[in-house]
mmCIF file of C-alpha atoms in Angstrom:
data_model
loop_
_atom_site.group_PDB
_atom_site.id
_atom_site.type_symbol
_atom_site.label_atom_id
_atom_site.label_comp_id
_atom_site.label_asym_id
_atom_site.label_seq_id
_atom_site.Cartn_x
_atom_site.Cartn_y
_atom_site.Cartn_z
ATOM 1 C CA MET A 224 0.000 0.000 0.000
ATOM 2 C CA HIS A 225 1.211 3.377 -0.913
ATOM 3 C CA SER A 226 0.890 6.098 1.657
ATOM 4 C CA LYS A 227 -0.412 9.462 0.424
ATOM 5 C CA ALA A 228 1.923 12.358 0.925
ATOM 6 C CA LYS A 229 0.552 15.259 2.820
ATOM 7 C CA ILE A 230 0.563 18.587 0.972
ATOM 8 C CA ASN A 231 0.881 21.601 3.204
ATOM 9 C CA LYS A 232 -1.261 24.484 1.946
ATOM 10 C CA ALA A 233 0.052 28.021 2.147
ATOM 11 C CA PRO A 234 -1.578 29.932 4.951
ATOM 12 C CA SER A 235 -4.248 32.345 3.743
ATOM 13 C CA LEU A 236 -3.380 36.052 4.217
ATOM 14 C CA ARG A 237 -6.656 37.394 5.421
ATOM 15 C CA ILE A 238 -6.727 40.890 6.871
ATOM 16 C CA PRO A 239 -9.406 41.518 9.437
ATOM 17 C CA THR A 240 -12.075 43.951 8.318
ATOM 18 C CA ARG A 241 -11.416 46.372 11.189
ATOM 19 C CA GLN A 242 -7.707 46.628 10.339
ATOM 20 C CA LEU A 243 -8.540 47.201 6.660
ATOM 21 C CA LEU A 244 -10.920 50.048 7.461
ATOM 22 C CA SER A 245 -8.414 51.580 9.877
ATOM 23 C CA GLY A 246 -5.714 51.498 7.211
ATOM 24 C CA LEU A 247 -7.938 53.139 4.601
ATOM 25 C CA ILE A 248 -8.923 55.934 7.000
ATOM 26 C CA LEU A 249 -5.278 56.523 7.927
ATOM 27 C CA ALA A 250 -4.259 56.695 4.245
ATOM 28 C CA LEU A 251 -7.060 59.178 3.526
ATOM 29 C CA LEU A 252 -5.986 61.427 6.400
ATOM 30 C CA CYS A 253 -2.386 61.366 5.198
ATOM 31 C CA SER A 254 -3.418 62.363 1.663
ATOM 32 C CA LEU A 255 -5.485 65.264 2.999
ATOM 33 C CA VAL A 256 -2.586 66.507 5.113
ATOM 34 C CA LEU A 257 -0.148 66.265 2.204
ATOM 35 C CA GLY A 258 -2.609 67.973 -0.148
ATOM 36 C CA THR A 259 -3.107 70.839 2.295
ATOM 37 C CA GLY A 260 0.630 71.247 2.609
ATOM 38 C CA LEU A 261 1.027 71.341 -1.180
ATOM 39 C CA GLN A 262 -1.680 73.986 -1.484
ATOM 40 C CA ALA A 263 0.099 76.066 1.128
ATOM 41 C CA VAL A 264 3.335 75.840 -0.857
ATOM 42 C CA LEU A 265 1.543 76.925 -4.035
ATOM 43 C CA ALA A 266 -0.137 79.787 -2.216
ATOM 44 C CA GLU A 267 3.231 81.050 -0.998
ATOM 45 C CA GLY A 268 4.445 81.172 -4.599
ATOM 46 C CA ALA A 269 7.179 78.566 -4.153
ATOM 47 C CA VAL A 270 5.990 76.998 -7.428
ATOM 48 C CA PRO A 271 5.700 79.790 -10.033
ATOM 49 C CA GLU A 272 2.556 79.770 -12.154
ATOM 50 C CA SER A 273 3.155 79.566 -15.916
ATOM 51 C CA ARG A 274 1.014 82.158 -17.697
ATOM 52 C CA GLN A 275 0.135 81.863 -21.351
ATOM 53 C CA ARG A 276 0.723 85.090 -23.229
ATOM 54 C CA ILE A 277 0.697 83.867 -26.848
ATOM 55 C CA TYR A 278 -2.499 82.632 -28.505
ATOM 56 C CA ASP A 279 -1.515 81.537 -31.993
ATOM 57 C CA GLN A 280 -4.984 80.574 -33.209
ATOM 58 C CA ALA A 281 -3.957 81.111 -36.845
ATOM 59 C CA GLU A 282 -0.898 78.839 -36.402
ATOM 60 C CA VAL A 283 1.530 81.271 -38.007
ATOM 61 C CA LEU A 284 4.318 81.048 -35.378
ATOM 62 C CA ASP A 285 6.743 78.138 -34.998
ATOM 63 C CA PRO A 286 7.747 76.990 -31.480
ATOM 64 C CA SER A 287 11.101 78.791 -31.485
ATOM 65 C CA GLN A 288 9.487 82.083 -32.508
ATOM 66 C CA ALA A 289 6.769 81.675 -29.880
ATOM 67 C CA GLU A 290 9.371 81.005 -27.191
ATOM 68 C CA LYS A 291 11.316 84.149 -28.092
ATOM 69 C CA ILE A 292 8.168 86.286 -28.055
ATOM 70 C CA ASN A 293 7.024 84.755 -24.766
ATOM 71 C CA GLN A 294 10.329 85.636 -23.092
ATOM 72 C CA ALA A 295 9.976 89.265 -24.194
ATOM 73 C CA LEU A 296 6.398 89.394 -22.893
ATOM 74 C CA ALA A 297 7.404 87.828 -19.578
ATOM 75 C CA GLN A 298 10.080 90.500 -19.183
ATOM 76 C CA LEU A 299 7.459 93.247 -19.625
ATOM 77 C CA ALA A 300 5.321 91.627 -16.951
ATOM 78 C CA ASP A 301 8.196 91.128 -14.502
ATOM 79 C CA SER A 302 9.845 94.526 -14.997
ATOM 80 C CA TYR A 303 6.838 96.809 -15.512
ATOM 81 C CA GLY A 304 3.789 94.872 -14.294
ATOM 82 C CA GLN A 305 2.168 95.107 -17.729
ATOM 83 C CA GLU A 306 0.423 92.010 -19.090
ATOM 84 C CA VAL A 307 0.894 92.177 -22.852
ATOM 85 C CA ILE A 308 -0.406 89.271 -24.942
ATOM 86 C CA VAL A 309 -0.146 88.393 -28.632
ATOM 87 C CA VAL A 310 -3.123 86.936 -30.504
ATOM 88 C CA THR A 311 -3.283 85.684 -34.078
ATOM 89 C CA THR A 312 -6.533 84.761 -35.809
ATOM 90 C CA LYS A 313 -7.983 84.201 -39.255
ATOM 91 C CA ASP A 314 -11.553 84.850 -38.159
ATOM 92 C CA LEU A 315 -12.762 87.862 -36.164
ATOM 93 C CA LYS A 316 -16.147 86.164 -35.610
ATOM 94 C CA GLY A 317 -17.980 88.981 -37.358
ATOM 95 C CA ARG A 318 -16.664 91.630 -34.943
ATOM 96 C CA GLU A 319 -14.548 94.710 -35.355
ATOM 97 C CA ALA A 320 -10.903 94.108 -34.458
ATOM 98 C CA ARG A 321 -11.049 96.385 -31.420
ATOM 99 C CA ASP A 322 -14.179 94.622 -30.065
ATOM 100 C CA TYR A 323 -12.564 91.223 -30.632
ATOM 101 C CA ALA A 324 -9.448 92.381 -28.769
ATOM 102 C CA ASP A 325 -11.475 93.836 -25.890
ATOM 103 C CA LEU A 326 -13.492 90.658 -25.283
ATOM 104 C CA PHE A 327 -10.430 88.409 -25.651
ATOM 105 C CA TYR A 328 -8.478 90.430 -23.087
ATOM 106 C CA TYR A 329 -11.490 90.615 -20.752
ATOM 107 C CA ASP A 330 -11.825 86.812 -20.764
ATOM 108 C CA LEU A 331 -8.234 86.586 -19.531
ATOM 109 C CA TYR A 332 -8.285 89.596 -17.179
ATOM 110 C CA PRO A 333 -11.804 90.533 -15.985
ATOM 111 C CA ASP A 334 -10.407 93.493 -14.048
ATOM 112 C CA PRO A 335 -11.291 96.530 -16.255
ATOM 113 C CA ASP A 336 -8.207 98.382 -14.957
ATOM 114 C CA GLN A 337 -5.754 95.552 -15.665
ATOM 115 C CA PRO A 338 -2.567 97.229 -16.992
ATOM 116 C CA GLY A 339 -1.373 95.833 -20.267
ATOM 117 C CA ALA A 340 -2.032 95.538 -23.974
ATOM 118 C CA LEU A 341 -3.128 93.103 -26.655
ATOM 119 C CA ILE A 342 -1.405 92.852 -30.028
ATOM 120 C CA LEU A 343 -3.897 91.379 -32.497
ATOM 121 C CA PHE A 344 -2.855 89.969 -35.854
ATOM 122 C CA ALA A 345 -5.947 89.412 -37.981
ATOM 123 C CA VAL A 346 -4.123 87.502 -40.712
ATOM 124 C CA LYS A 347 -4.334 89.204 -44.113
ATOM 125 C CA GLN A 348 -6.789 91.699 -42.639
ATOM 126 C CA GLU A 349 -5.715 94.065 -39.875
ATOM 127 C CA LEU A 350 -3.087 94.848 -37.257
ATOM 128 C CA TYR A 351 -4.600 96.201 -34.044
ATOM 129 C CA ILE A 352 -3.033 97.288 -30.748
ATOM 130 C CA MET A 353 -5.316 97.601 -27.724
ATOM 131 C CA THR A 354 -4.217 99.230 -24.443
ATOM 132 C CA SER A 355 -5.719 98.784 -20.984
ATOM 133 C CA GLY A 356 -5.289 100.314 -17.534
ATOM 134 C CA THR A 357 -2.185 102.432 -17.020
ATOM 135 C CA MET A 358 -0.937 101.402 -20.460
ATOM 136 C CA ILE A 359 -3.595 103.753 -21.892
ATOM 137 C CA ASP A 360 -1.828 106.690 -20.245
ATOM 138 C CA ILE A 361 1.646 105.551 -21.300
ATOM 139 C CA VAL A 362 0.756 105.033 -24.981
ATOM 140 C CA THR A 363 -0.634 108.203 -26.582
ATOM 141 C CA ASP A 364 -2.355 108.344 -29.957
ATOM 142 C CA ALA A 365 0.919 109.370 -31.606
ATOM 143 C CA ASP A 366 2.631 106.430 -29.886
ATOM 144 C CA VAL A 367 -0.024 104.029 -31.243
ATOM 145 C CA GLU A 368 0.739 105.197 -34.773
ATOM 146 C CA SER A 369 4.460 104.795 -34.106
ATOM 147 C CA LEU A 370 3.971 101.213 -32.865
ATOM 148 C CA LEU A 371 1.855 100.397 -35.910
ATOM 149 C CA ASP A 372 4.608 101.800 -38.126
ATOM 150 C CA GLN A 373 7.197 99.603 -36.401
ATOM 151 C CA GLY A 374 5.171 96.429 -36.902
ATOM 152 C CA TRP A 375 3.530 97.203 -40.241
ATOM 153 C CA GLY A 376 6.327 96.284 -42.652
ATOM 154 C CA ALA A 377 6.739 92.770 -41.253
ATOM 155 C CA PHE A 378 2.955 92.357 -40.940
ATOM 156 C CA VAL A 379 2.470 93.073 -44.649
ATOM 157 C CA LEU A 380 5.087 90.414 -45.412
ATOM 158 C CA SER A 381 3.250 87.941 -43.117
ATOM 159 C CA ASP A 382 6.249 87.853 -40.766
ATOM 160 C CA TYR A 383 4.166 87.981 -37.599
ATOM 161 C CA ALA A 384 7.027 86.976 -35.303
ATOM 162 C CA GLN A 385 9.187 89.898 -36.380
ATOM 163 C CA SER A 386 6.216 92.259 -36.275
ATOM 164 C CA SER A 387 5.507 91.142 -32.695
ATOM 165 C CA MET A 388 9.092 91.690 -31.588
ATOM 166 C CA ASN A 389 9.202 95.145 -33.196
ATOM 167 C CA ILE A 390 6.022 96.238 -31.402
ATOM 168 C CA ILE A 391 7.105 94.720 -28.080
ATOM 169 C CA GLY A 392 10.412 96.568 -28.347
ATOM 170 C CA GLY A 393 8.542 99.807 -29.005
ATOM 171 C CA ILE A 394 6.294 99.235 -25.987
ATOM 172 C CA LYS A 395 9.356 98.670 -23.790
ATOM 173 C CA GLU A 396 10.820 102.017 -24.912
ATOM 174 C CA LEU A 397 7.550 103.776 -24.078
ATOM 175 C CA LEU A 398 7.449 102.164 -20.632
ATOM 176 C CA ASP A 399 11.012 103.333 -20.012
ATOM 177 C CA ARG A 400 10.005 106.847 -21.091
ATOM 178 C CA GLY A 401 6.967 106.943 -18.828
ATOM 179 C CA LEU A 402 4.035 109.357 -18.824
ATOM 180 C CA VAL A 403 4.372 112.443 -21.027
ATOM 181 C CA ALA A 404 3.839 115.893 -19.536
ATOM 182 C CA GLY A 405 0.318 117.267 -19.864
ATOM 183 C CA HIS A 406 -1.165 113.894 -20.708
ATOM 184 C CA GLN A 407 -4.943 113.575 -20.912
ATOM 185 C CA ARG A 408 -7.508 110.950 -21.756
ATOM 186 C CA MET A 409 -10.253 111.909 -24.197
ATOM 187 C CA ASP A 410 -13.274 109.781 -25.005
ATOM 188 C CA GLU A 411 -13.779 109.365 -28.735
ATOM 189 C CA ALA A 412 -17.290 110.812 -28.451
ATOM 190 C CA ASP A 413 -15.869 114.044 -27.008
ATOM 191 C CA ARG A 414 -13.001 114.139 -29.478
ATOM 192 C CA PHE A 415 -15.223 113.831 -32.541
ATOM 193 C CA GLY A 416 -18.091 115.914 -31.119
ATOM 194 C CA LEU A 417 -20.474 112.978 -30.797
ATOM 195 C CA ALA A 418 -21.309 113.394 -27.123
ATOM 196 C CA GLU A 419 -24.810 114.586 -26.344
ATOM 197 C CA LYS A 420 -24.949 117.893 -24.519
ATOM 198 C CA PRO A 421 -27.106 117.995 -21.399
ATOM 199 C CA LYS A 422 -30.521 119.407 -22.168
ATOM 200 C CA SER A 423 -31.634 122.379 -20.062
ATOM 201 C CA ILE A 424 -34.030 125.343 -20.399
ATOM 202 C CA SER A 425 -32.397 128.746 -20.130
ATOM 203 C CA THR A 426 -34.114 131.903 -18.897
ATOM 204 C CA LEU A 427 -34.249 133.267 -22.438
ATOM 205 C CA ASP A 428 -35.884 130.084 -23.697
ATOM 206 C CA ALA A 429 -38.508 130.317 -20.947
ATOM 207 C CA LEU A 430 -39.285 133.973 -21.753
ATOM 208 C CA LEU A 431 -39.570 133.223 -25.463
ATOM 209 C CA ALA A 432 -41.892 130.307 -24.808
ATOM 210 C CA LEU A 433 -44.038 132.482 -22.538
ATOM 211 C CA GLY A 434 -44.227 135.231 -25.167
ATOM 212 C CA VAL A 435 -45.189 132.813 -27.937
ATOM 213 C CA SER A 436 -47.857 131.315 -25.707
ATOM 214 C CA ALA A 437 -49.310 134.776 -24.922
ATOM 215 C CA ILE A 438 -49.391 135.781 -28.590
ATOM 216 C CA SER A 439 -51.028 132.511 -29.565
ATOM 217 C CA GLY A 440 -53.649 132.947 -26.847
ATOM 218 C CA LEU A 441 -54.469 136.529 -27.884
ATOM 219 C CA GLY A 442 -54.698 135.463 -31.513
ATOM 220 C CA PHE A 443 -57.130 132.696 -30.643
ATOM 221 C CA VAL A 444 -59.309 135.076 -28.622
ATOM 222 C CA GLY A 445 -59.348 137.639 -31.446
ATOM 223 C CA ALA A 446 -60.251 135.024 -34.034
ATOM 224 C CA THR A 447 -63.068 133.733 -31.868
ATOM 225 C CA LYS A 448 -64.517 137.232 -31.343
ATOM 226 C CA GLN A 449 -64.273 137.951 -35.072
ATOM 227 C CA SER A 450 -66.222 134.791 -35.873
ATOM 228 C CA TYR A 451 -69.184 136.021 -33.832
ATOM 229 C CA ARG A 452 -69.451 139.410 -35.576
ATOM 230 C CA PRO A 453 -72.224 139.855 -38.231
ATOM 231 C CA GLN A 454 -70.962 139.365 -41.765
ATOM 232 C CA THR A 455 -71.728 142.069 -44.416
ATOM 233 C CA ARG A 456 -71.853 140.822 -47.971
ATOM 234 C CA LYS A 457 -69.609 142.721 -50.357
ATOM 235 C CA PRO A 458 -70.136 142.857 -54.104
ATOM 236 C CA SER A 459 -68.102 140.303 -55.944
ATOM 237 C CA TYR A 460 -65.184 141.477 -58.057
ATOM 238 C CA ARG A 461 -64.893 139.913 -61.496
ATOM 239 C CA VAL A 462 -61.206 139.530 -62.280
ATOM 240 C CA GLU A 463 -61.725 138.678 -65.925
ATOM 241 C CA ASP A 464 -63.612 141.934 -66.515
ATOM 242 C CA ASN A 465 -61.273 144.261 -64.642
ATOM 243 C CA SER A 466 -57.723 143.053 -65.307
ATOM 244 C CA LEU A 467 -55.111 143.649 -67.979
ATOM 245 C CA LEU A 468 -52.311 141.227 -68.813
ATOM 246 C CA HIS A 469 -49.167 142.371 -70.620
ATOM 247 C CA LEU A 470 -46.553 139.748 -71.549
ATOM 248 C CA THR A 471 -42.963 140.787 -72.209
ATOM 249 C CA GLN A 472 -39.778 138.792 -72.865
ATOM 250 C CA ASN A 473 -36.679 139.289 -70.745
ATOM 251 C CA VAL A 474 -33.586 137.252 -71.605
ATOM 252 C CA ASN A 475 -30.497 137.272 -69.365
ATOM 253 C CA THR A 476 -27.298 135.976 -70.899
ATOM 254 C CA LEU A 477 -24.168 135.335 -68.841
ATOM 255 C CA VAL A 478 -21.097 136.249 -70.881
ATOM 256 C CA ASN A 479 -17.520 135.592 -69.687
ATOM 257 C CA LYS A 480 -18.667 134.666 -66.197
ATOM 258 C CA ARG A 481 -16.835 132.188 -64.022
ATOM 259 C CA ILE A 482 -17.981 130.685 -60.765
ATOM 260 C CA ARG A 483 -15.340 129.515 -58.311
ATOM 261 C CA MET A 484 -16.332 127.156 -55.496
ATOM 262 C CA ILE A 485 -14.097 127.054 -52.435
ATOM 263 C CA PRO A 486 -14.690 124.179 -49.952
ATOM 264 C CA LEU A 487 -15.035 125.363 -46.391
ATOM 265 C CA PRO A 488 -13.266 123.449 -43.606
ATOM 266 C CA PRO A 489 -15.530 121.634 -41.148
ATOM 267 C CA PRO A 490 -16.318 123.594 -38.001
ATOM 268 C CA SER A 491 -14.050 122.745 -35.097
ATOM 269 C CA SER A 492 -15.507 122.149 -31.674
ATOM 270 C CA SER A 493 -13.931 123.366 -28.461
ATOM 271 C CA SER A 494 -12.985 119.805 -27.484
ATOM 272 C CA SER A 495 -11.284 118.886 -30.765
ATOM 273 C CA SER A 496 -9.343 122.175 -30.820
ATOM 274 C CA SER A 497 -7.530 121.110 -27.622
ATOM 275 C CA TYR A 498 -6.627 117.704 -29.033
ATOM 276 C CA ASN A 499 -2.938 116.910 -29.285
ATOM 277 C CA PRO A 500 -2.015 113.367 -30.404
ATOM 278 C CA HIS A 501 1.329 113.553 -28.576
ATOM 279 C CA THR A 502 -0.307 114.183 -25.190
ATOM 280 C CA THR A 503 -3.743 112.552 -25.637
ATOM 281 C CA SER A 504 -4.931 108.972 -25.453
ATOM 282 C CA THR A 505 -8.296 108.531 -27.164
ATOM 283 C CA THR A 506 -10.436 105.981 -25.339
ATOM 284 C CA HIS A 507 -13.601 104.040 -26.045
ATOM 285 C CA THR A 508 -15.855 101.660 -24.133
ATOM 286 C CA GLY A 509 -15.612 98.096 -25.376
ATOM 287 C CA PRO A 510 -18.366 95.457 -25.406
ATOM 288 C CA SER A 511 -17.098 94.227 -22.023
ATOM 289 C CA GLY A 512 -17.814 97.646 -20.508
ATOM 290 C CA SER A 513 -14.112 98.324 -19.988
ATOM 291 C CA THR A 514 -12.322 101.498 -21.039
ATOM 292 C CA ARG A 515 -9.764 100.765 -23.744
ATOM 293 C CA GLY A 516 -7.298 102.702 -25.875
ATOM 294 C CA GLY A 517 -5.275 101.930 -28.963
ATOM 295 C CA GLY A 518 -5.817 101.770 -32.687
ATOM 296 C CA GLY A 519 -5.339 99.661 -35.787
ATOM 297 C CA ARG A 520 -4.494 99.601 -39.452
ATOM 298 C CA LYS A 521 -6.094 97.546 -42.208
ATOM 299 C CA LEU A 522 -4.543 96.029 -45.303
#
């Protein structure tokens, strides 16, 4: 008879339910503590936040160009506190360039006084520079035209990277220069005489209205009294029996006469007469409700 060998089974590793629950609770507490500590480190700024400042929606910039532009934009933010971003697009979504720029910047920085600018390249359409916050006061209308001049040549050649760098360099020079003496902001409605003047009634207007009312009242009373007077019939007058008609010919001929027309300049308002592009930043209210400055140039 053959004896059967005994096979020893491996002991089962069963963890009691209480120990399992205790371990899970302990692990959860540890993760919460570590997560809180990490949040505290982030809040203290130990881990710098990477901010996107280039939005190449038209895909006209290669990675090396984008990196170079991003470094220049980061320097403006670090040195001057101005958040300048570059946006490229092939579709303005049916909006004007300045409205597109305003809403794009507002989505990134809802603070209406956020200092900075947006350089918008509407590919094959328009180059637009929008200013916000203190950048409005730094960049006057003459400065906007100068920045557009610096970026225009490369923009026409579709070299958007070089155009960006030229404009960013110009902005840096303006920030180094600072605010010009005698600077003022002027809303475009005031500059172009489109603002509505407050309506009020002067003393002269009131006296004139009172006089017209009195005359109208007296006239109505007189007409009413006249209508109640007895009418006396007068003999009719026959025009055809008592009139004479003499027809003559009078010809006027203009000989050696010349008429010269001289165009008159448009009338200047008091607000536009004080406008100086070198000391004024023209502003407008964008769709976001924020006050913006800047300007653009179309192809």
